[in-house]
Coordinates of C-alpha atoms in Angstrom, one line a residue:
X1 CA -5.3 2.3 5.7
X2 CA -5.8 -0.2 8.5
X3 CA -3.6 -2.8 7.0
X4 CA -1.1 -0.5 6.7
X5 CA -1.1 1.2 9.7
X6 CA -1.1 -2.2 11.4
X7 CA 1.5 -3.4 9.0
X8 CA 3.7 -0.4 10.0
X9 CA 3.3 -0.9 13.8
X10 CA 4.6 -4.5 13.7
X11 CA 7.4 -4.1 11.5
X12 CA 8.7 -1.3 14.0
X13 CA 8.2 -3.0 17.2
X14 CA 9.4 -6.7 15.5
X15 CA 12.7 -5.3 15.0
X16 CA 13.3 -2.7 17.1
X17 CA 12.4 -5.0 20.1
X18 CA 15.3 -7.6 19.1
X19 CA 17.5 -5.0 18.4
X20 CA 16.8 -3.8 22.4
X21 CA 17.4 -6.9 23.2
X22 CA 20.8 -7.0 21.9
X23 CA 21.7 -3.6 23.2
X24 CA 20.7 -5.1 27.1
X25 CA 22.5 -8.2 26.5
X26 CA 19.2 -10.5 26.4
X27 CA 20.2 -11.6 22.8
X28 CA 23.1 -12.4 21.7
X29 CA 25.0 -11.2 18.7
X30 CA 24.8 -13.9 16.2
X31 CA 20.7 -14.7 17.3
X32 CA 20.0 -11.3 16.2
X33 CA 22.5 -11.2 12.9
X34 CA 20.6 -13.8 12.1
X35 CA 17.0 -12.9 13.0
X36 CA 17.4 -10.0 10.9
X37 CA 19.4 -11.0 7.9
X38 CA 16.8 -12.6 6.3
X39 CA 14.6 -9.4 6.2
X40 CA 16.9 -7.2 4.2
X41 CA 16.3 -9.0 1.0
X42 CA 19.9 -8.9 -0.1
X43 CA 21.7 -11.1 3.2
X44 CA 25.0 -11.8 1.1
X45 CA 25.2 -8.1 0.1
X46 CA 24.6 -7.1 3.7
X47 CA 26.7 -9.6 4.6
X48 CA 29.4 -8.5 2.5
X49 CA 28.7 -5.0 3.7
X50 CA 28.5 -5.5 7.7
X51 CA 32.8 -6.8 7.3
X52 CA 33.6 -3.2 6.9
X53 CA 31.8 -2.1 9.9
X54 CA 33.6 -3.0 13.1
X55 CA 31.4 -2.6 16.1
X56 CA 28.7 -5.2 16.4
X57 CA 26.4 -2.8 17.7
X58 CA 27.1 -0.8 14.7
X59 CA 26.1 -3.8 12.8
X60 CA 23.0 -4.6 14.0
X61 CA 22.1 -0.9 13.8
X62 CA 22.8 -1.3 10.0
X63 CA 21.0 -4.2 9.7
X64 CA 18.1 -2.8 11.6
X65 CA 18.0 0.1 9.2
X66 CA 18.4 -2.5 6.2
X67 CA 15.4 -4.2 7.4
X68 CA 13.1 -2.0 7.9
X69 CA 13.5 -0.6 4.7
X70 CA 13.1 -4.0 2.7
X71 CA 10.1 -4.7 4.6
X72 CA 8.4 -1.8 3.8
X73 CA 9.0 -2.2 -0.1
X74 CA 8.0 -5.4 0.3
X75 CA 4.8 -4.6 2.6
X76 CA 4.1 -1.3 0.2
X77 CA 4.5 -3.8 -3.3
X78 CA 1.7 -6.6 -1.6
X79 CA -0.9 -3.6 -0.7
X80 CA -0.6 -2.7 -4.6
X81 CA -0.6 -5.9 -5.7
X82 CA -3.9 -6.6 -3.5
X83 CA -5.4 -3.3 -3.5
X84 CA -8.4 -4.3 -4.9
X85 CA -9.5 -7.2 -2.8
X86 CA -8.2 -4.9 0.1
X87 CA -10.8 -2.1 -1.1
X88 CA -13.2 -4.6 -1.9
X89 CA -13.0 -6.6 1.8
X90 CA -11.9 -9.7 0.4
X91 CA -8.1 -10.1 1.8
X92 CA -8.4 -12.1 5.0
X93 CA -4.4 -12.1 5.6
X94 CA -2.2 -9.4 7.3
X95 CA 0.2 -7.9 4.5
X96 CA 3.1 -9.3 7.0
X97 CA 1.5 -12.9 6.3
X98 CA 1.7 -12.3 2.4
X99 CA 5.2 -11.1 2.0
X100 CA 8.5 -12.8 0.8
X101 CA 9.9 -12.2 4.2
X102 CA 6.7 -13.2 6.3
X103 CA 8.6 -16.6 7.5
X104 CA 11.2 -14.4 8.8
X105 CA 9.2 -11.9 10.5
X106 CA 7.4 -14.7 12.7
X107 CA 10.7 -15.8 13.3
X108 CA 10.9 -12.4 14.7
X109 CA 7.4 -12.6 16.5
X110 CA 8.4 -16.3 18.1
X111 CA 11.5 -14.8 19.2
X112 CA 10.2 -11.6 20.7
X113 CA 7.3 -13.6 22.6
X114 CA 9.4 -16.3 24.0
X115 CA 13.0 -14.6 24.9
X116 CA 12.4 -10.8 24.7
X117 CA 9.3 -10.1 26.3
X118 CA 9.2 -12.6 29.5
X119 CA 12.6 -11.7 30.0
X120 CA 12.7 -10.4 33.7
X121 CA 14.6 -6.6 33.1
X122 CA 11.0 -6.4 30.6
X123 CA 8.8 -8.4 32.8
X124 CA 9.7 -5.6 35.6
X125 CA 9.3 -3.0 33.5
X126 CA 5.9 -3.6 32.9
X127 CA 4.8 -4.9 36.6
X128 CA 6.3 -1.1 37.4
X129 CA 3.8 0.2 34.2
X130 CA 0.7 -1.2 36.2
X131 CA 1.2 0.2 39.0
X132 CA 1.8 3.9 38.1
X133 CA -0.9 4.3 35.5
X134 CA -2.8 2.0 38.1
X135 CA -2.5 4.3 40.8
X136 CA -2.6 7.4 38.7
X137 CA -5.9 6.1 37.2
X138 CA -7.1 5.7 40.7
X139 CA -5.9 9.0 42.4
X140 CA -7.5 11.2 39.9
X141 CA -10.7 9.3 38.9
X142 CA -11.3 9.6 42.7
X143 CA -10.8 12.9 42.8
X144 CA -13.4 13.8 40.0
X145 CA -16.3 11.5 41.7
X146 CA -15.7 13.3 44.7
X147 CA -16.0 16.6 43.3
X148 CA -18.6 15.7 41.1
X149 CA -20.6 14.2 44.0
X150 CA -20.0 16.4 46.1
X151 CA -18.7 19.5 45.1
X152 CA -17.1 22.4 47.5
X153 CA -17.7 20.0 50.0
X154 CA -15.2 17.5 48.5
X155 CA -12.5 15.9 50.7
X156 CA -9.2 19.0 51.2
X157 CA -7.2 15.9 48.9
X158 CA -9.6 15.8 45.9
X159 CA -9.8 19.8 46.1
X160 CA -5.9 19.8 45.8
X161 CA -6.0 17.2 43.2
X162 CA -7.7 18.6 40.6
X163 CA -5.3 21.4 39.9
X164 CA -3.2 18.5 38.5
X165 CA -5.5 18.1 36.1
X166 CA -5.3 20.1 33.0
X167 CA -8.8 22.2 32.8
X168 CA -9.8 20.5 29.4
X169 CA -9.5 16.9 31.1
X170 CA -10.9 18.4 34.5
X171 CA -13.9 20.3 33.0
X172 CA -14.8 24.0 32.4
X173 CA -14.0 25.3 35.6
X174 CA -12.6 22.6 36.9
X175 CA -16.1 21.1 37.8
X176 CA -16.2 17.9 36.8
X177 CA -18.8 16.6 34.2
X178 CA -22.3 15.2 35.3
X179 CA -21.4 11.8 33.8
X180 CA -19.8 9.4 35.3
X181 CA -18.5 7.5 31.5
X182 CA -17.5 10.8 30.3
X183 CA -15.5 11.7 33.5
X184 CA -13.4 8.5 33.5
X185 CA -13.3 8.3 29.8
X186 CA -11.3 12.5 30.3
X187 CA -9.2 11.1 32.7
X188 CA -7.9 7.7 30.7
X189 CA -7.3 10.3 28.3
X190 CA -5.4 13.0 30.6
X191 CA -3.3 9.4 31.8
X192 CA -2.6 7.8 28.3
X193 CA -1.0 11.4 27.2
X194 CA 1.3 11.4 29.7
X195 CA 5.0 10.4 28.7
X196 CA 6.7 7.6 30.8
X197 CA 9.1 10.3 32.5
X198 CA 6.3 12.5 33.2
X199 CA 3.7 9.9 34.8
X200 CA 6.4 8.1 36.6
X201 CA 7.9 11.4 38.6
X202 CA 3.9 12.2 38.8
X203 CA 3.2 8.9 40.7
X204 CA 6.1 9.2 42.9
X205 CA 5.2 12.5 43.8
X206 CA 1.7 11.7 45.0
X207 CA 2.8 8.7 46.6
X208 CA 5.3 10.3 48.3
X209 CA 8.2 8.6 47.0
X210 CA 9.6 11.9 45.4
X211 CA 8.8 15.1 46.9
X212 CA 8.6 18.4 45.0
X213 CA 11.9 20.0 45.4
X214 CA 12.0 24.2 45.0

């Protein structure tokens, strides 16, 4: 199931990060025709195919979709083809490596890693990601030592706090567990739910960035 799962992740993010890169103008048009032509197994049908669709972003859409597909056949027809040695612990390789298409999707990778993500819109984007879940990471897992140390006589912020946190991350009552790996580990798991929306308004809000309105 591993392989799979793994196999599924990188086909997603492969091509749905080039074809984000197209839609913000970081790739062009033709880089990404022809990133991705080679991974729908049939490029002179798709070809053929893509002249009766006239917007380009249409086009890549299409060939996104065409992609994705193919490589899934392809990954899905390698797993049965090596289930055994899979089940038995002796295949080494990623499916992606032992594909038909697996030239083309490190053509993808190489691509990805040296034009899409150091681009700067992306580079940004993720200098922006440390700082909220740094800071959210830091406002709450301050706020359960302090109550756990110190309980009622906690500082007025950590006793405001910690209605933010949902009870079942929090603990039963909102007390804060006894140990100090299991208190961290419920609040890295109260953080890595959030959405992206949700923790960024979050952060600005206790930063004061973005006050509460109503």
């Amino acid at each position: 199931l591993a392989y799979l799962v793994e196999a599924a992740d990188d086909i997603c993010y492969r091509i749905i990060d080039v074809e984000d890169a197209f839609r913000l103008q970081q790739l062009g048009f033709d880089e990404v025709r022809d990133l991705l032509l080679p991974l729908t197994g049939e490029p002179d049908r798709a070809q053929r195919k893509m002249r009766h669709i006239t917007r380009s972003k249409e086009k890549i859409e299409y060939l996104r979709a065409k992609a994705i597909g193919a490589i899934i056949d392809q990954v899905h027809q390698c797993f049965m083809d090596n289930e055994a040695a899979i089940l038995a612990g002796g295949f080494a390789a990623e499916l992606l490596d032992a594909i038909p298409a697996a030239e083309a999707m490190r053509a993808l990778k190489a691509c990805g890693e040296t034009q899409v993500y150091v681009s700067k819109p992306v580079v940004e984007v993720e200098a922006a990601g440390f700082e909220v879940l740094g800071g959210l990471l830091e406002a709450f897992v301050t706020t359960v030592n302090d109550l756990a140390a110190r309980g009622p006589a906690a500082s007025p912020k950590s006793r405001m706090l910690i209605h933010l946190i949902p009870e079942s991350f929090a603990g039963p009552g909102r007390n804060p567990d006894p140990d100090l790996y299991r208190r961290v580990l419920a609040i890295t798991d109260f953080v890595s739910g959030m959405t992206d929306s949700y923790a960024v308004a979050l952060f600005k809000k206790l930063t004061g960035i973005s006050l509460p309105t109503g």
